[in-house]
Amino acid sequence: MSDVAIAVEAAAKPRALSPTETAVELIDVNKWYGDFHVLRDINLKVMKGERIVVAGPSGSGKSTMIRCINRLEEHQTGKIIVDGTELTNDLRRIDVVRREVGMVFQHFNLFPHLTILENCTLAPIHVRKMPKREAEDVAMHYLKRVKIPEQAAKYPGQLSGGQQQRVAIARSLCMNPRVMLFDEPTSALDPEMIKEVLDVMVGLAMEGMTMICVTHEMGFARQVADRVVFMDGGQIVEQNDPVSFFENPQHERTKLFLSQILS
Amino acid sequence: MSTTSSAFVRGSFIESRRPPRTSVGVIGWARANLFSSLPNSILTLVAAAFIVWALTPLVRFTIIDAVWSGEDRAVCAKATGACWAYVKAYLPQFIYGRYPIDQRWRVDIVYALLALALVPMLIPRAPLKRLNAAFLLFAYPLIAFVLLTGGHIGFRGGWLPAWIVAPSPLRFFAEYALVAMVLLLVVGLLARIAGHPVAGSGRAAGIVLGAIGLLLLVVAADFGLEPVETSNWGGLLVTLVVAVTGMVASLPLGVLLALGRRSSMPIIRLASVIFIEVWRGVPLITVLFMASVMLPLFLPDGVTFDKLLRALIGVALFNAAYMAETIRGGLQAIPRGQYEAGMAVGLGYWQRMRLIVLPQALRLVIPGIVGSFISLFKDTTLVSIIGLFDFLGQIQASANDAKWASPVTGVTGYVFAATVFWAFCFAMSRYAAYTERRLNRGRRR
Ligand SMILES: Nc1ncnc2c1ncn2[C@@H]1O[C@H](COP(=O)(O)OP(=O)(O)OP(=O)(O)O)[C@@H](O)[C@H]1O
Ligand SMILES: [Mg+2]
């Protein structure tokens, strides 16, 4: 962990941003699983180009929250507005939002029966109706960006975990999303592969991609996050810029969490 | 060119020696696998004795003592082996049943087209797979139907009052157009309520309804072929018609039922569960009896329904229920993450199923699907109990013919039937094993 932190910190700090437009907004969002209240009055506003890191103990609702943003989970009360579209039961709106929001999962979730290239071109061809040629060009462009163009013809099962996760990132980027969601993208990886994935994510952050990352990589948070959001028990307990968040946490629960994770 | 000569380099090759006798060749193999120890040797000898004991009578019956040619029962009356002369004489009947002899070229075309379309489909490297599959699934059944029955179905229509249009194909198609329009409206309305894009759903429904309309037009058209009643069909023709229709229909139906059973919409789920469980709870014989005896009682007077068609529908639905359960097993093995990744990149429900879930799920259950196909193929023999002459039924019927009656005729017929059934089923099984190996290569997770 500390190796990664140092490596990541060695890269340049991202440019300062001047937020003007809202990318994602959650207003008083509540969600229950049966009787269990997973999300409690969540309020979060993410500006275009902003990079948010979400941290918190296991079971605090981090995954649930970001999965609500592309409607993999349904919220019960409150409003979620993504790029000007409010998420309701209207399937058309859900489609619009999913087209604009990319997601990277903890366990990659690549399609094992398709080659790397096909994994990347599937959605552009069938969702964006892009011609196959063009989709392949786009896919190769992003595969080069995540530094594995030479694996394009292989199947996911033939790649290492780090490579698979980079393909997953490329697959999302091929849809040219406005917002990227990451749900613990490095926590299923062996330590030596974490850096290659974080490097790609840092690169994305530098280019001004709006990102919401659930991660325990505090080095990454320090380096690229504009804001760190701390969740516990389904609530946002505290949010702050990384320096203040790490140096000067306000709440007891945050302090306890930081002491555990940084020790 | 430079030549080097060193005393320690041999000037000529040594003649190669034969490998030690005991480790290679047949003897070496036998020594390693059959006689590696005393118990092993005993087992080998016992097994060999058993094989000889069991196989000798079979070989004697089917080959050594068999009668190969002759004109009638006289040559087989005293035979102790198979009466192949009888099989030879009856072969056309086994293949075509009582299909009129001067029309058998139509059946031949159907057989040939099936082979021509199926072989490249089964060879992985053959090109144009999509076109090939489309031909097999859509064009071929239509062509086969028209060729075998003669087509020219006299539709008359049902409910438009006769003073508007007299009963005629015209009335039928006018009615179809009306129904199609109403259905399109309903689909549009439902799409609107559910929040789907109306244009998309409308187009899909339009394509389906248009295709059905086209299909009805083709079967109604007059191609100048002499009609052949299905009661004259028989032998391999009936067996293949029942088996192929059952396979082709049960797979997509099974997929839909399996998806329905896992649907998030309660009505669809309930309907699928009821359908599957009802059909699985009834033996096929009962289904066939119901189709041939009970169904006519429920139909209004004057409405006749071809007996073979009824059996086909029964067999297809029965197998669809089993297929659905097989496929559901495959669907259950696909991790949630696959569905979620599909959603996250913006694929719709049908796209997710078609592009991500089904290709993986079906691949997992190939052995189950082929198992179903094999038992379906063998179950086609049951149609003989409702008076259809399938391959086995035809053979049984012919064995009673006075011209060929002899002590060995029946047995010969059964041996022949068993061999043909075995050949079909074994081919299916081997092809499935080959496909499985091919698909597993390099695609493991
Ligand atoms: N489908 C579900 N049904 C019922 N409870 C669920 C479901 N999914 C999650 N939960 C519960 O909701 C809570 C929040 O889950 P969530 O996955 O959002 O936590 P998390 O913060 O992402 O934790 P982790 O760090 O372990 O991934 C947990 O207590 C979990 O048990
Ligand atoms: Mg989680």
mmCIF file of N, CA and C and ligand atoms in Angstrom, chain A residues 33-34 36 38-39 56-65 67 73 106 183-184 214 216 231, chain B residues 336, ligand 1:
data_model
loop_
_atom_site.group_PDB
_atom_site.id
_atom_site.type_symbol
_atom_site.label_atom_id
_atom_site.label_comp_id
_atom_site.label_asym_id
_atom_site.label_seq_id
_atom_site.Cartn_x
_atom_site.Cartn_y
_atom_site.Cartn_z
ATOM 1 N N TYR A 33 -33.274 -2.259 1.964
ATOM 2 C CA TYR A 33 -33.385 -3.661 1.526
ATOM 3 C C TYR A 33 -34.341 -4.305 2.511
ATOM 4 N N GLY A 34 -35.599 -4.443 2.135
ATOM 5 C CA GLY A 34 -36.576 -4.928 3.099
ATOM 6 C C GLY A 34 -36.670 -3.931 4.241
ATOM 7 N N PHE A 36 -34.086 -3.220 6.111
ATOM 8 C CA PHE A 36 -32.751 -2.700 6.386
ATOM 9 C C PHE A 36 -32.524 -1.394 5.628
ATOM 10 N N VAL A 38 -30.359 0.951 4.059
ATOM 11 C CA VAL A 38 -28.960 0.978 3.591
ATOM 12 C C VAL A 38 -28.449 2.385 3.358
ATOM 13 N N LEU A 39 -29.277 3.227 2.739
ATOM 14 C CA LEU A 39 -28.835 4.593 2.455
ATOM 15 C C LEU A 39 -29.764 5.545 3.193
ATOM 16 N N GLY A 56 -14.975 4.236 3.470
ATOM 17 C CA GLY A 56 -15.828 3.874 4.600
ATOM 18 C C GLY A 56 -15.702 2.405 4.904
ATOM 19 N N PRO A 57 -16.101 2.009 6.123
ATOM 20 C CA PRO A 57 -15.965 0.604 6.494
ATOM 21 C C PRO A 57 -16.869 -0.298 5.663
ATOM 22 N N SER A 58 -16.571 -1.585 5.703
ATOM 23 C CA SER A 58 -17.354 -2.557 4.941
ATOM 24 C C SER A 58 -18.815 -2.520 5.388
ATOM 25 N N GLY A 59 -19.715 -2.596 4.422
ATOM 26 C CA GLY A 59 -21.140 -2.611 4.738
ATOM 27 C C GLY A 59 -21.725 -1.236 4.983
ATOM 28 N N SER A 60 -20.955 -0.183 4.700
ATOM 29 C CA SER A 60 -21.461 1.159 4.991
ATOM 30 C C SER A 60 -22.351 1.690 3.863
ATOM 31 N N GLY A 61 -22.452 0.951 2.759
ATOM 32 C CA GLY A 61 -23.361 1.375 1.691
ATOM 33 C C GLY A 61 -22.680 2.082 0.535
ATOM 34 N N LYS A 62 -21.353 2.003 0.468
ATOM 35 C CA LYS A 62 -20.628 2.682 -0.615
ATOM 36 C C LYS A 62 -21.029 2.124 -1.978
ATOM 37 N N SER A 63 -20.955 0.797 -2.081
ATOM 38 C CA SER A 63 -21.308 0.183 -3.369
ATOM 39 C C SER A 63 -22.755 0.503 -3.706
ATOM 40 N N THR A 64 -23.617 0.351 -2.742
ATOM 41 C CA THR A 64 -25.031 0.601 -2.997
ATOM 42 C C THR A 64 -25.220 2.010 -3.532
ATOM 43 N N MET A 65 -24.528 2.972 -2.948
ATOM 44 C CA MET A 65 -24.711 4.347 -3.395
ATOM 45 C C MET A 65 -24.276 4.509 -4.853
ATOM 46 N N ARG A 67 -23.951 2.312 -7.096
ATOM 47 C CA ARG A 67 -24.767 1.504 -8.011
ATOM 48 C C ARG A 67 -26.138 2.128 -8.261
ATOM 49 N N GLU A 73 -29.034 -0.421 -8.826
ATOM 50 C CA GLU A 73 -29.939 -0.533 -7.688
ATOM 51 C C GLU A 73 -30.933 0.612 -7.789
ATOM 52 N N GLN A 106 -15.401 -4.415 -9.113
ATOM 53 C CA GLN A 106 -14.319 -5.054 -8.354
ATOM 54 C C GLN A 106 -13.815 -6.315 -9.070
ATOM 55 N N ASP A 183 -15.977 0.791 -8.507
ATOM 56 C CA ASP A 183 -16.314 0.156 -7.231
ATOM 57 C C ASP A 183 -15.157 -0.751 -6.809
ATOM 58 N N GLU A 184 -14.324 -0.242 -5.954
ATOM 59 C CA GLU A 184 -13.144 -0.973 -5.475
ATOM 60 C C GLU A 184 -12.402 -1.672 -6.616
ATOM 61 N N VAL A 214 -15.026 4.316 -5.364
ATOM 62 C CA VAL A 214 -14.984 3.691 -4.053
ATOM 63 C C VAL A 214 -13.641 2.984 -3.986
ATOM 64 N N HIS A 216 -10.022 1.937 -1.295
ATOM 65 C CA HIS A 216 -9.270 2.061 -0.047
ATOM 66 C C HIS A 216 -7.835 2.480 -0.312
ATOM 67 N N MET A 231 -18.273 7.451 4.346
ATOM 68 C CA MET A 231 -19.601 6.911 4.668
ATOM 69 C C MET A 231 -19.510 5.936 5.817
ATOM 70 N N ARG B 336 -24.077 -12.916 -11.552
ATOM 71 C CA ARG B 336 -24.792 -11.636 -11.609
ATOM 72 C C ARG B 336 -23.971 -10.546 -12.273
HETATM 73 N N1 LIG C 1 -29.208 -7.326 -2.271
HETATM 74 C C1 LIG C 1 -29.117 -7.070 -0.963
HETATM 75 N N2 LIG C 1 -30.061 -7.459 -0.095
HETATM 76 C C2 LIG C 1 -29.983 -7.196 1.222
HETATM 77 N N3 LIG C 1 -28.968 -6.516 1.789
HETATM 78 C C3 LIG C 1 -27.976 -6.095 0.993
HETATM 79 C C4 LIG C 1 -27.986 -6.342 -0.418
HETATM 80 N N4 LIG C 1 -26.868 -5.795 -0.935
HETATM 81 C C5 LIG C 1 -26.196 -5.245 0.082
HETATM 82 N N5 LIG C 1 -26.860 -5.417 1.242
HETATM 83 C C6 LIG C 1 -26.445 -4.913 2.549
HETATM 84 O O1 LIG C 1 -26.353 -3.513 2.459
HETATM 85 C C7 LIG C 1 -25.237 -3.056 3.187
HETATM 86 C C8 LIG C 1 -24.385 -2.156 2.336
HETATM 87 O O2 LIG C 1 -23.816 -2.927 1.316
HETATM 88 P P1 LIG C 1 -22.732 -2.340 0.335
HETATM 89 O O3 LIG C 1 -22.367 -3.423 -0.608
HETATM 90 O O4 LIG C 1 -23.232 -1.079 -0.255
HETATM 91 O O5 LIG C 1 -21.526 -2.021 1.313
HETATM 92 P P2 LIG C 1 -20.087 -1.506 0.968
HETATM 93 O O6 LIG C 1 -19.919 -0.242 1.707
HETATM 94 O O7 LIG C 1 -19.875 -1.479 -0.482
HETATM 95 O O8 LIG C 1 -19.183 -2.600 1.637
HETATM 96 P P3 LIG C 1 -17.847 -3.301 1.093
HETATM 97 O O9 LIG C 1 -16.729 -2.415 1.459
HETATM 98 O O10 LIG C 1 -17.817 -4.591 1.859
HETATM 99 O O11 LIG C 1 -18.017 -3.505 -0.375
HETATM 100 C C9 LIG C 1 -24.503 -4.257 3.723
HETATM 101 O O12 LIG C 1 -24.826 -4.418 5.074
HETATM 102 C C10 LIG C 1 -25.073 -5.408 2.919
HETATM 103 O O13 LIG C 1 -25.152 -6.554 3.710
#
